Short mmCIF file of C-alpha atoms in Angstrom, two decimals:
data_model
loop_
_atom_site.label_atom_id
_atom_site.label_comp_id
_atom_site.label_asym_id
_atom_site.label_seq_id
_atom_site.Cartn_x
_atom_site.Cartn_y
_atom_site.Cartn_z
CA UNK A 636 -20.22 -55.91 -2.50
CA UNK A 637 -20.15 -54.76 0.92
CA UNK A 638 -16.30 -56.10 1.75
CA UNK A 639 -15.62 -54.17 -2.03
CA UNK A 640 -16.85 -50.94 -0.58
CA UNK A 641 -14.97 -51.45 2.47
CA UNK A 642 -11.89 -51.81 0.49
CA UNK A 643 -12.82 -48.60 -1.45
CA UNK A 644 -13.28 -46.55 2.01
CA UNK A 645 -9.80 -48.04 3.26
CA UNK A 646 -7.72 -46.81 0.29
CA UNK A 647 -10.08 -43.58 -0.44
CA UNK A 648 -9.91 -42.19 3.18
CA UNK A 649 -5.95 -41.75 3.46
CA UNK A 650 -6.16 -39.49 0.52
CA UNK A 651 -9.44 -37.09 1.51
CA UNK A 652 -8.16 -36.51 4.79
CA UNK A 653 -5.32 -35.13 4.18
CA UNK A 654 -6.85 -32.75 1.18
CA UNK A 655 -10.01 -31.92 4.03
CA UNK A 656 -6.82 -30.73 6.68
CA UNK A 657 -6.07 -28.25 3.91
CA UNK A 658 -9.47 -27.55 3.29
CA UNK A 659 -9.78 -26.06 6.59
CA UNK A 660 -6.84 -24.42 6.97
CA UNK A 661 -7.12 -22.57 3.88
CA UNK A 662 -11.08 -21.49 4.40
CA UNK A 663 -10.11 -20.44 7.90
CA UNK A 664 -7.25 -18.06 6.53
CA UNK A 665 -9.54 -17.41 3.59
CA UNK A 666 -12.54 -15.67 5.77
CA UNK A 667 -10.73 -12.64 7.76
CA UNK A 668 -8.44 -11.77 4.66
CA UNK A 669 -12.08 -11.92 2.27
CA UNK A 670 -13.67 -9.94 5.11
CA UNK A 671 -10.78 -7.45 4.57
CA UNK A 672 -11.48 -7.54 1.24
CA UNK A 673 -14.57 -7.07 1.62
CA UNK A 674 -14.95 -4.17 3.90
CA UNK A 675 -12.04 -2.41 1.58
CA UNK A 676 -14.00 -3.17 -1.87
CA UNK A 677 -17.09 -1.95 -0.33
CA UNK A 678 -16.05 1.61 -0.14
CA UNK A 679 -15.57 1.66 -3.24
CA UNK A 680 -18.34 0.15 -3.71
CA UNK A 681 -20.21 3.22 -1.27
CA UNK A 682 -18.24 6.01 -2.97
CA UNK A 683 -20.04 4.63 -6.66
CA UNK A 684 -23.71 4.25 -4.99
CA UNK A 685 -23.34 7.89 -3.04
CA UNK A 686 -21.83 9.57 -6.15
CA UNK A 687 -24.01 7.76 -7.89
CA UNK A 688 -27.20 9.16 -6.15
CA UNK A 689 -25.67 12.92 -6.14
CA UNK A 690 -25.48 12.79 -10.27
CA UNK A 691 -24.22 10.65 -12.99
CA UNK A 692 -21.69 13.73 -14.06
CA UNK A 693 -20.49 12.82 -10.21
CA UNK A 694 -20.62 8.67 -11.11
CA UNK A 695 -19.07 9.05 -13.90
CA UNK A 696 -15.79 11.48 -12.88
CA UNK A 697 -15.61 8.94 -9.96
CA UNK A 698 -15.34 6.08 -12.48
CA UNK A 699 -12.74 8.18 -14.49
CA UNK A 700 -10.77 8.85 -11.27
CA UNK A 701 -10.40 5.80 -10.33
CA UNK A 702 -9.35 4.33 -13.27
CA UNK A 703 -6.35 5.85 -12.49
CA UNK A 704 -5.29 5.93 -8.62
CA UNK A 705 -6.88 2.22 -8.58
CA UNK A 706 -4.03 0.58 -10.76
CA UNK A 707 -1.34 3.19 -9.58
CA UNK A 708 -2.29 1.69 -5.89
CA UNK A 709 -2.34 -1.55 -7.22
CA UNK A 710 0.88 -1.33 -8.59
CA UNK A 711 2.32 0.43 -5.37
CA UNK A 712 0.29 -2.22 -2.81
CA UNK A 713 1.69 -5.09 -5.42
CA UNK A 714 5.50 -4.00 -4.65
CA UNK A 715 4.62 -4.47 -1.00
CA UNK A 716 2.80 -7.59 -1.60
CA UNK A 717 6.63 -9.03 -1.49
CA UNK A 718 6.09 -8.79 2.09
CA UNK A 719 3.51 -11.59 2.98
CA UNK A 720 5.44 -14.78 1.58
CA UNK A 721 8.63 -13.07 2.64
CA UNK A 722 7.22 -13.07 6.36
CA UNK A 723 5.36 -16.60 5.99
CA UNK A 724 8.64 -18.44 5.30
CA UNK A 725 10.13 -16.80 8.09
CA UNK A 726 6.96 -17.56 10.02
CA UNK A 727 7.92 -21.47 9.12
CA UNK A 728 11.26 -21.37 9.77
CA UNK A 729 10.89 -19.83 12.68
CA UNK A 730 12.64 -17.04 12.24
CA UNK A 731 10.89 -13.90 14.08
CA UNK A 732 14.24 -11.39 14.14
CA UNK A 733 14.34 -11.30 10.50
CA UNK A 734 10.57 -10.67 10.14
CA UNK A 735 11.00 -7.21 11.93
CA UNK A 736 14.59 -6.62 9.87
CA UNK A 737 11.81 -6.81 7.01
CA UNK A 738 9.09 -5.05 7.88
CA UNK A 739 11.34 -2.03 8.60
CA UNK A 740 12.87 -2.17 5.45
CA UNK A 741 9.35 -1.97 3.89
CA UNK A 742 8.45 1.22 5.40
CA UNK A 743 11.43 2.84 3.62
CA UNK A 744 9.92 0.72 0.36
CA UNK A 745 6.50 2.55 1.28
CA UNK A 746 7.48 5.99 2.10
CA UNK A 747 8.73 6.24 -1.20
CA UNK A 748 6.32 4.65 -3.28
CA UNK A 749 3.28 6.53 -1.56
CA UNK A 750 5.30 9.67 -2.27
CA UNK A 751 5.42 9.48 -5.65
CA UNK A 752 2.07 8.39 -6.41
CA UNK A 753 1.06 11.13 -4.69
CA UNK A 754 2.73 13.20 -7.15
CA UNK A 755 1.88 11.60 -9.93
CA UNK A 756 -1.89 11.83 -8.71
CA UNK A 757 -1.29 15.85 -8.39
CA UNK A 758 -0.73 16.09 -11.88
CA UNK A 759 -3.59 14.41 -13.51
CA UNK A 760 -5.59 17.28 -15.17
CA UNK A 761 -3.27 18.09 -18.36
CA UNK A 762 -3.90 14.15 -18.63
CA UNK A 763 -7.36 14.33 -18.81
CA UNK A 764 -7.42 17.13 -21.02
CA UNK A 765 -5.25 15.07 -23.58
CA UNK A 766 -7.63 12.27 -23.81
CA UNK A 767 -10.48 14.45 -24.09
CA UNK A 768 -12.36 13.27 -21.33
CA UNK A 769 -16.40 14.95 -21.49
CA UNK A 770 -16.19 18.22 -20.30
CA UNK A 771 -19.27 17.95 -17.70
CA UNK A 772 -16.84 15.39 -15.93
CA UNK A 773 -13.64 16.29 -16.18
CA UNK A 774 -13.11 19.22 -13.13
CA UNK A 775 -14.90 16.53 -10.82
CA UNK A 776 -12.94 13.83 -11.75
CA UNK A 777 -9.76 15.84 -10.85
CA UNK A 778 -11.04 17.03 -7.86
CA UNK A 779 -11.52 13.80 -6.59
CA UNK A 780 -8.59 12.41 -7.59
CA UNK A 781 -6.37 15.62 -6.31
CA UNK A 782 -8.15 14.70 -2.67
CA UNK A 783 -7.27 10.87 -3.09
CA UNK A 784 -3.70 12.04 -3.75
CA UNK A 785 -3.40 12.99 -0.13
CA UNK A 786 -3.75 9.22 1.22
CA UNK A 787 -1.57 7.34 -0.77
CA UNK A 788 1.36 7.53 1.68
CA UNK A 789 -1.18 5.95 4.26
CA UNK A 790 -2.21 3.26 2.00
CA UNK A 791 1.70 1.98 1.67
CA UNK A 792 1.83 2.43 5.13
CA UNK A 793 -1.50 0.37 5.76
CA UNK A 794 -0.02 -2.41 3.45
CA UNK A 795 3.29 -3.15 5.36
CA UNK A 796 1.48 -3.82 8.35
CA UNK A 797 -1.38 -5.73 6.54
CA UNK A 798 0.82 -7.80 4.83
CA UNK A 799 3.42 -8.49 8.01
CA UNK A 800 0.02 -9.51 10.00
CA UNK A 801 -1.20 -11.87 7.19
CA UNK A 802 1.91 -13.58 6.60
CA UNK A 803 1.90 -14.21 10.63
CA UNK A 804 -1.50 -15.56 9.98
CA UNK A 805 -2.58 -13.01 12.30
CA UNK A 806 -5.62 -11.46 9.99
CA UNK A 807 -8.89 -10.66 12.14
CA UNK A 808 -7.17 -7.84 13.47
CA UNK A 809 -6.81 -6.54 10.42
CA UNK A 810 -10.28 -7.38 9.16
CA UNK A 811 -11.96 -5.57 12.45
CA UNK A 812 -10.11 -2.26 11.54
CA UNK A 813 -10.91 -2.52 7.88
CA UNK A 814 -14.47 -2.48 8.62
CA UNK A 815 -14.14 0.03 11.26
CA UNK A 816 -12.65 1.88 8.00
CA UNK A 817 -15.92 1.26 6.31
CA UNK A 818 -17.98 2.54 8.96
CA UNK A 819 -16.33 5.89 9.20
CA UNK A 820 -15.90 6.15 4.69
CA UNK A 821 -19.80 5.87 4.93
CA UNK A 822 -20.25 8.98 7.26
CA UNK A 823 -17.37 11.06 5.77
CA UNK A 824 -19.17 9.86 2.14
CA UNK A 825 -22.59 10.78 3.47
CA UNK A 826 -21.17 14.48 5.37
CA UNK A 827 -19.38 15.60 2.05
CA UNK A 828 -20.75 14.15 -0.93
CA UNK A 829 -24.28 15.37 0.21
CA UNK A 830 -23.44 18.56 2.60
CA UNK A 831 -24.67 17.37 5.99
CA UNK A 832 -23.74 19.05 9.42
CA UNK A 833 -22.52 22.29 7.66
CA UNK A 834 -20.21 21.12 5.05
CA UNK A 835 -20.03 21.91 1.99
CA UNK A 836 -21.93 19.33 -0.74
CA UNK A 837 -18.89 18.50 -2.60
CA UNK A 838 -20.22 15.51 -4.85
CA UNK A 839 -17.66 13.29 -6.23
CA UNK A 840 -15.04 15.41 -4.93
CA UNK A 841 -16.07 14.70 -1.48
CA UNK A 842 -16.32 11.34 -1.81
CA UNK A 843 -12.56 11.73 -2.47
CA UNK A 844 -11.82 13.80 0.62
CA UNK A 845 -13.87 11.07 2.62
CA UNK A 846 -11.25 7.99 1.34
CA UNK A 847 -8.57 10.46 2.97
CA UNK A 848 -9.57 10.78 5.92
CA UNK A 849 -10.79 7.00 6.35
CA UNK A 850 -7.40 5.50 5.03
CA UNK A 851 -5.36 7.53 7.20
CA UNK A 852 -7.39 6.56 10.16
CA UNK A 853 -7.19 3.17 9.23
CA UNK A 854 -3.45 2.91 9.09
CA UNK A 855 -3.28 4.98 12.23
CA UNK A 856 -5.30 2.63 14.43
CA UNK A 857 -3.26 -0.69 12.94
CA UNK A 858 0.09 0.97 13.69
CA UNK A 859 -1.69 1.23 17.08
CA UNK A 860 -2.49 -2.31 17.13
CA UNK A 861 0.57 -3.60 15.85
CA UNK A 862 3.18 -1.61 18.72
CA UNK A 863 1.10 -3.34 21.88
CA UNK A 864 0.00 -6.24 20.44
CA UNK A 865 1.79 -9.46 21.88
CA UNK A 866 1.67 -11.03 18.71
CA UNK A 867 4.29 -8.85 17.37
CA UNK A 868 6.68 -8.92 20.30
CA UNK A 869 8.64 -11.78 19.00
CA UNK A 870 9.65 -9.92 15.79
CA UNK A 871 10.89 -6.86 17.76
CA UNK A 872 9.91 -4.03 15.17
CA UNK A 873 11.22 -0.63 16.22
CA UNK A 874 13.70 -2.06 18.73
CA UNK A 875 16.66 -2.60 16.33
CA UNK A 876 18.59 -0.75 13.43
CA UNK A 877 16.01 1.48 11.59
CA UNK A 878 18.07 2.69 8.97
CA UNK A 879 17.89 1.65 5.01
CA UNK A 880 19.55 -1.66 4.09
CA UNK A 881 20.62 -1.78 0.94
CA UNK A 882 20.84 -5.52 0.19
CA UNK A 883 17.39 -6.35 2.10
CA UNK A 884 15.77 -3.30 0.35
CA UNK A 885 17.28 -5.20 -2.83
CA UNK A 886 15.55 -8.66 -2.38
CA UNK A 887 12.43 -7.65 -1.49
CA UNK A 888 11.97 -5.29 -4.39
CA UNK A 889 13.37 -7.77 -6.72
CA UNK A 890 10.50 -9.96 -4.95
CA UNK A 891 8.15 -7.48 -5.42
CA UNK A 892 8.41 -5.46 -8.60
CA UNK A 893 7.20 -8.42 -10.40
CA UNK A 894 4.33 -8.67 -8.17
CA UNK A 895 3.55 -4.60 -8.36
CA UNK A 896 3.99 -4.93 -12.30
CA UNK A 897 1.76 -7.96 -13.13
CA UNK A 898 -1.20 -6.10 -10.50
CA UNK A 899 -0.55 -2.65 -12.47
CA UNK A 900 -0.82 -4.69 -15.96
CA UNK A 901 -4.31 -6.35 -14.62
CA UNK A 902 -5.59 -3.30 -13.32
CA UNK A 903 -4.81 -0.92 -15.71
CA UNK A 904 -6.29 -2.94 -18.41
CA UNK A 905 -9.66 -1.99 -16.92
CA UNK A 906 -8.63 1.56 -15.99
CA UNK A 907 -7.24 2.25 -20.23
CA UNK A 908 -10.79 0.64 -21.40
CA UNK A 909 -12.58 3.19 -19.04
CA UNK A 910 -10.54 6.12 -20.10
CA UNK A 911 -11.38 4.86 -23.95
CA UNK A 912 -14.78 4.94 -23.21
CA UNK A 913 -14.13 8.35 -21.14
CA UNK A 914 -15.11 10.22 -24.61
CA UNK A 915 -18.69 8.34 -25.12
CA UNK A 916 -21.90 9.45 -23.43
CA UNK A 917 -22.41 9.60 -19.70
CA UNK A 918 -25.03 6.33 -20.02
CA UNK A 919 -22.11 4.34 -21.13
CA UNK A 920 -19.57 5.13 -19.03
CA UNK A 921 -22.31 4.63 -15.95
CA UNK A 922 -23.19 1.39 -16.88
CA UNK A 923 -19.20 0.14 -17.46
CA UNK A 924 -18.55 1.47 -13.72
CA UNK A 925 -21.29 -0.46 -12.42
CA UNK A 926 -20.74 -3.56 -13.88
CA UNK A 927 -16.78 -3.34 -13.65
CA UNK A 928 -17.51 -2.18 -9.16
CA UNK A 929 -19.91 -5.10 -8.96
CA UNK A 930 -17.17 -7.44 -10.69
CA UNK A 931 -14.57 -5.97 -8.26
CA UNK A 932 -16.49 -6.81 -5.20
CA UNK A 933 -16.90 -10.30 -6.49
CA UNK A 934 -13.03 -10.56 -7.34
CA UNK A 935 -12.56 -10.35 -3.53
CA UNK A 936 -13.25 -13.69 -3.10
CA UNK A 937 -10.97 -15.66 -5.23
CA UNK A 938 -8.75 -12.54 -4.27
CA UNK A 939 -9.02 -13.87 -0.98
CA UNK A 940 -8.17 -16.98 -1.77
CA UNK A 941 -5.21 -16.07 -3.59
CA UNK A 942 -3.56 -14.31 -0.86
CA UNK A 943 -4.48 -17.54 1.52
CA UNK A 944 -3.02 -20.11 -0.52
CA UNK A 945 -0.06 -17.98 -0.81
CA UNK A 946 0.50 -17.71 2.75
CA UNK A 947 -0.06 -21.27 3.46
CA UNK A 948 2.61 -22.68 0.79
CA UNK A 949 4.96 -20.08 2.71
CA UNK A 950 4.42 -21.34 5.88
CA UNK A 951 5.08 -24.68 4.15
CA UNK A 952 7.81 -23.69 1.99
CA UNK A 953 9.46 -22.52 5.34
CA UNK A 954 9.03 -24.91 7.35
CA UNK A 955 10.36 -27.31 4.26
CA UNK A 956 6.68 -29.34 4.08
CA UNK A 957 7.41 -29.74 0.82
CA UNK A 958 4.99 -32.95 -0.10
CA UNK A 959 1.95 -30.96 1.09
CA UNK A 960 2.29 -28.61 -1.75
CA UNK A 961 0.15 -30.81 -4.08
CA UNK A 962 -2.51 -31.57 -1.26
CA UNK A 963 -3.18 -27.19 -0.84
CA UNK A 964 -3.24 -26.78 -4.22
CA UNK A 965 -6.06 -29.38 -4.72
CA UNK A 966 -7.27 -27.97 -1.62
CA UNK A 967 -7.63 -24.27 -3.32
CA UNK A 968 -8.77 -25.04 -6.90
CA UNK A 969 -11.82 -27.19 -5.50
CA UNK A 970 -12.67 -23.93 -3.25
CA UNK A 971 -11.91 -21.69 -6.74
CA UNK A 972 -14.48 -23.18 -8.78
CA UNK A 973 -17.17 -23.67 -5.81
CA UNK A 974 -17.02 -19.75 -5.22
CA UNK A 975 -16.82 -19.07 -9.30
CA UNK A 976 -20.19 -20.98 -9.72
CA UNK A 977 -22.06 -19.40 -6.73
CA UNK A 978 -20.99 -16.12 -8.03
CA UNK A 979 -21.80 -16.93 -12.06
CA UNK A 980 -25.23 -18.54 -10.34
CA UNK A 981 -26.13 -14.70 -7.91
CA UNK A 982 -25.01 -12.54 -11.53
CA UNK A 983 -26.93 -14.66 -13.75
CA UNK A 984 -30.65 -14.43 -11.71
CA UNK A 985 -30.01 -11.06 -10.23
CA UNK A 986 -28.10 -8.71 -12.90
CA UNK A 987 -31.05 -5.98 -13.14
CA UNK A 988 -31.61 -5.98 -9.20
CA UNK A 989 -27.88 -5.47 -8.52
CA UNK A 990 -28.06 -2.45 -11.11
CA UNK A 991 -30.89 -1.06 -9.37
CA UNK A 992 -28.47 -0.58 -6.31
CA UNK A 993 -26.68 1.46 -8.20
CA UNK A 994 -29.04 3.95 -10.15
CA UNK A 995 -32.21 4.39 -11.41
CA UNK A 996 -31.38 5.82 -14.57
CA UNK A 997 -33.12 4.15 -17.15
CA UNK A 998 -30.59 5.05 -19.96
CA UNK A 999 -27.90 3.03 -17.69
CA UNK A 1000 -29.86 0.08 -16.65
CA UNK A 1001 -30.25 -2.11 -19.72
CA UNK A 1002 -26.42 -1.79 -20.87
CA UNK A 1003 -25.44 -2.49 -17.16
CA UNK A 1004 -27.23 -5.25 -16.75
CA UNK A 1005 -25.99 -6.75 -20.18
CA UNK A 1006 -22.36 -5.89 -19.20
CA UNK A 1007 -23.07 -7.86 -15.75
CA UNK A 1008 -23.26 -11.47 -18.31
CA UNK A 1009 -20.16 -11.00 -19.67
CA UNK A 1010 -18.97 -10.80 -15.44
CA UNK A 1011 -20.69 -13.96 -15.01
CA UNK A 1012 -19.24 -15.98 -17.50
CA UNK A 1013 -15.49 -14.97 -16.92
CA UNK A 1014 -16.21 -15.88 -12.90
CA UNK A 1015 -13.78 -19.27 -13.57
CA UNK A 1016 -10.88 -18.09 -15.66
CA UNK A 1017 -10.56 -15.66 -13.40
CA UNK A 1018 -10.75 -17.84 -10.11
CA UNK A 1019 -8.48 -20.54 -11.69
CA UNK A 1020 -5.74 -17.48 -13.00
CA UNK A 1021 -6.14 -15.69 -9.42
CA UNK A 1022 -5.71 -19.56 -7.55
CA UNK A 1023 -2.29 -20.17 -9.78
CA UNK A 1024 -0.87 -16.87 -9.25
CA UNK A 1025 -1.32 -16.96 -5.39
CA UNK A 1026 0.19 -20.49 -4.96
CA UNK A 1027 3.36 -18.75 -7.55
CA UNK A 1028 3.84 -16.17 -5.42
CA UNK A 1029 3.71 -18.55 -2.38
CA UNK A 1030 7.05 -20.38 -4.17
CA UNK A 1031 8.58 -16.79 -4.53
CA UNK A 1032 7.92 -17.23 -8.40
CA UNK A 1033 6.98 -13.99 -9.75
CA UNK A 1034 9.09 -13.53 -12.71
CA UNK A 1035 7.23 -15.85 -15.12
CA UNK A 1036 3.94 -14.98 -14.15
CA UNK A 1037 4.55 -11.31 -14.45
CA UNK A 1038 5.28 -11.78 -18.07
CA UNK A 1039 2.66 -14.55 -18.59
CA UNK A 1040 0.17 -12.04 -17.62
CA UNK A 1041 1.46 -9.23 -19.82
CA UNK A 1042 0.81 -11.53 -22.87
CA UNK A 1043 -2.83 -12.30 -22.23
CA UNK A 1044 -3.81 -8.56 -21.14
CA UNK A 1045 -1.99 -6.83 -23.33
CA UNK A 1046 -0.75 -8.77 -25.77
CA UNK A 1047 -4.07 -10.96 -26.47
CA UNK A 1048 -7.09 -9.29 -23.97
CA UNK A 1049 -6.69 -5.57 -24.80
CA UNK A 1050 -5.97 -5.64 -28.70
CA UNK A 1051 -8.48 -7.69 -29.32
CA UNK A 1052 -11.25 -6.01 -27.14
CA UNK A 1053 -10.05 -2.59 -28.80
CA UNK A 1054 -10.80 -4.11 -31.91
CA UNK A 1055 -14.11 -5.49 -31.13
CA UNK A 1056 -15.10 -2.32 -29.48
CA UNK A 1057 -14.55 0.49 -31.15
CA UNK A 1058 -13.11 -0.74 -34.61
CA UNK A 1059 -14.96 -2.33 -37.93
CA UNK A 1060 -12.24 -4.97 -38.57
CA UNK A 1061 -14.12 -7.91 -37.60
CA UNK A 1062 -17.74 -6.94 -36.93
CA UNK A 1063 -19.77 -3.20 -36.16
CA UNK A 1064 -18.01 -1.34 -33.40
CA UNK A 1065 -19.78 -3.68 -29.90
CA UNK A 1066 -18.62 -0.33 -27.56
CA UNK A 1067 -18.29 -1.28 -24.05
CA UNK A 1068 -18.97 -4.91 -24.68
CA UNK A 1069 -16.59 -5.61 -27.00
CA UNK A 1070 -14.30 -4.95 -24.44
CA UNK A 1071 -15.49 -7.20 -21.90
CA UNK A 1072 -15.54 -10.01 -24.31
CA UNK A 1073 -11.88 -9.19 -24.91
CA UNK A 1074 -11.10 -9.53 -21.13
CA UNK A 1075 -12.62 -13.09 -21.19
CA UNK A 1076 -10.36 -14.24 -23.84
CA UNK A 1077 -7.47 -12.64 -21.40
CA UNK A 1078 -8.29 -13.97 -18.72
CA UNK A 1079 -8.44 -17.38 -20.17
CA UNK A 1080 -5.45 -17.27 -21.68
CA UNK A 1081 -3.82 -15.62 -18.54
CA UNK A 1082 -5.15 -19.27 -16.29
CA UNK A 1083 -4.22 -21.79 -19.21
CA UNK A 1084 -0.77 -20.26 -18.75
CA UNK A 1085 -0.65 -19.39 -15.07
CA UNK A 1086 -1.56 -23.10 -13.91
CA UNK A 1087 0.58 -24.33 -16.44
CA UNK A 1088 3.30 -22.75 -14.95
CA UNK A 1089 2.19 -23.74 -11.54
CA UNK A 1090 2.12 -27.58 -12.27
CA UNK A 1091 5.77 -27.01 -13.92
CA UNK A 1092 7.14 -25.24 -10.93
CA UNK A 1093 5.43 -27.25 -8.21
CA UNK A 1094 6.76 -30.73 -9.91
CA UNK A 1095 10.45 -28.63 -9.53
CA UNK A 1096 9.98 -27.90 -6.18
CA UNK A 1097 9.11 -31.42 -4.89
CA UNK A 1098 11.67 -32.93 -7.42
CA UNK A 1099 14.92 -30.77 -6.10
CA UNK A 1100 13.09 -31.16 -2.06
CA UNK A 1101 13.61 -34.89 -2.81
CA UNK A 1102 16.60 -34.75 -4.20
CA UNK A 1103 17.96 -32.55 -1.37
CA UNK A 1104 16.54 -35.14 1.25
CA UNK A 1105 18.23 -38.08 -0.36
CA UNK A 1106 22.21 -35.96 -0.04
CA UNK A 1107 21.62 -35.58 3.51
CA UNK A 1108 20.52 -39.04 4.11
CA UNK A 1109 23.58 -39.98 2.35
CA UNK A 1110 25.63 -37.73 4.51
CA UNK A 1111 23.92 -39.43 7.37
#
């Protein structure tokens, strides 16, 4: 028995070490990017408890508010998101010029993406009016989002360098700023929500204003950063041709549109069922914010993980490791489902203390609490969708998933949850639950087909790597 076991240890170990290398590597990338995540997600997660605490009329045009300028940044940050396997294969290959040819390029991507949503932003209140959003909230909600308007030029600008630092691998710099960002959205939050130090209590508004000023500080201080740092030397980023390329502009928005699109069809999903749920009562609309912020903040995890598995399957990609592919993906689905059932463990025991962080209103509690189940139990789709679409956009593959994620929001997620919501077809109109059980089935749908597509891809990677390696031999 003992010489079996022996035997078992001998062939088991080459195959765990290997997968335990990746491990680290990935959990180590993983922990700055989730603290960036983190610290990001959290003031969002501040502006809902201050606004929160002025008056639900102030929760509630917040929640409206962002329903919009969350997916239009998503969609904008998405484009940009181009940037971090574009800089990891570089980062593999070796390449450093071609990084800063890049990142310059991106700037003109950003300047004109943060334009326009600013515009778009500015011209929100005819919108609102349309969909007939409750009168109490309305002028709040586009006050808030008129101040938010101002920032979005900062937040493309934040991205490119975010995005160039994490595809360096270079992303504790980045995390210490974010949470410097946190630290000042707390006191602007605290000075102009509530009217402290002589300014005027603005409420919800405010909390707008205070997202302003912290984003532009925060992209300020990283530009900072990112002209002395010695890290960035190498790829020589204002010390070359400035001006618009057409061709590199082309690729990377070809990259990148994909990427901007499938984020936009995700996030707006959850920004359209707030809007439809705009026209209930206050309580409802309170207790969808809550649970749908507390889900966010959890999403930064797997999030997190996304964006590190993507980066190290660049590096990999570019340094043409192409038979360690299979090892990180192991790697990141084992670290998926460990951080889906911690979090479906936390919402499970503590779903009417994490509402009480958020209000005490005792018309919002119960449905918040109930709506924090359906968070729970949609914890490992989501992981398992977020873990395949990372390692995708890792391969440059963002095509396919784009339109594999269109299906199961809005071709499967949405309908149905619209129907189960606010509809008799099937059963008595569920209101904000019916959605959420619609974005289970979604998200589902959208990891059955996103690791599908992964295990298709990955085998066509190795397969045409091999094939490759076998010509030049031959040449040899």
């Amino acid at each position: 028995l003992s010489q079996h076991n022996n035997n078992n240890v001998y062939y088991i170990l080459p195959m765990i070490l290997p997968m335990l290398k990746h491990l680290k590597k990935i959990i180590l990338l993983m922990l700055p990017i989730a603290g960036t995540q983190l610290s990001q997600m959290a003031m969002g997660v501040v502006d809902t408890i201050m606004s929160g605490n002025a008056s639900a009329q102030d929760l509630a045009a917040v929640a409206v508010g962002s329903s919009l300028w969350i997916p239009l940044m998503l969609f904008m940050t998405g484009i940009l998101t181009a940037i971090t396997p574009t800089v990891a294969h570089y980062v593999g290959a070796q390449q450093w010029l071609k990084i800063g040819h890049s990142i310059r390029q991106s700037f003109w991507i950003a300047l004109f993406l943060g334009l326009i949503a600013s515009l778009l932003l500015f011209s929100t209140y005819e919108l609102f009016l349309y969909i007939h959003v409750n009168s109490l909230v309305l002028p709040i909600a586009s006050g808030y989002l008129s101040a938010i308007a101002w920032c979005m030029p900062a937040i493309a600008g934040f991205a490119v360098l975010r995005y160039l630092h994490e595809g360096m691998a270079n992303t504790y710099p980045v995390m210490l700023i974010s949470f410097c960002g946190l630290a000042i959205n707390i006191i602007c939050n605290y000075i102009l929500i509530f009217g402290h130090f002589g300014a005027p209590a603005l409420g919800g508004i405010g909390a707008g204003w205070a997202t302003t000023i912290t984003l532009w500080s925060m992209f300020i201080i990283l530009l900072i950063y990112t002209l002395i740092s010695r890290k960035t030397n190498a790829i020589q980023l204002f010390n070359s041709d400035v001006k618009p390329h057409y061709q590199e502009l082309k690729t990377l928005i070809k990259l990148g549109l994909p990427i901007g699109t499938m984020f936009f069809i995700e996030g707006s999903v959850f920004s359209v069922i707030a809007l439809f749920l705009a026209s209930l009562d206050v309580a409802t609309i309170a207790a969808h914010q809550i649970a749908l912020n507390f889900s966010s903040m959890i999403f930064l995890l797997p999030l997190s993980l996304s964006i590190s598995l993507s980066i190290h399957i660049g590096h990999q990609v570019g340094a043409k490791q192409f038979t360690q592919i299979k090892q990180s993906l192991k790697s990141g689905y084992i670290i998926s489902l460990s951080i889906s059932s911690i979090a479906a463990i936390i919402i499970i025991n503590f779903a009417p203390q994490i509402v009480h962080l958020y209000t005490q209103d005792q018309s919002v509690i119960p449905l918040a609490s109930s709506l924090m189940m359906f968070t729970a139990i949609y914890q490992f789709s989501d992981g398992i969708q977020l873990c395949s679409a990372g390692a995708l956009r890792g391969l440059k593959d963002t095509t396919i998933p784009m339109i594999l994620s269109f299906i199961s929001y809005w071709v499967i997620g949405f309908p149905l949850g619209y129907i189960l919501a606010l509809t008799s077809l099937i059963t008595e109109p569920m209101g904000a639950k019916g959605f959420w059980i619609g974005l289970i089935i979604g998200l589902s749908v959208s990891a059955v087909l996103m690791s599908s597509r992964l295990y298709f891809k990955t085998a066509s990677v190795v397969r045409k790597s091999a094939v490759s390696s076998d010509m030049v031999e031959m040449d040899k």
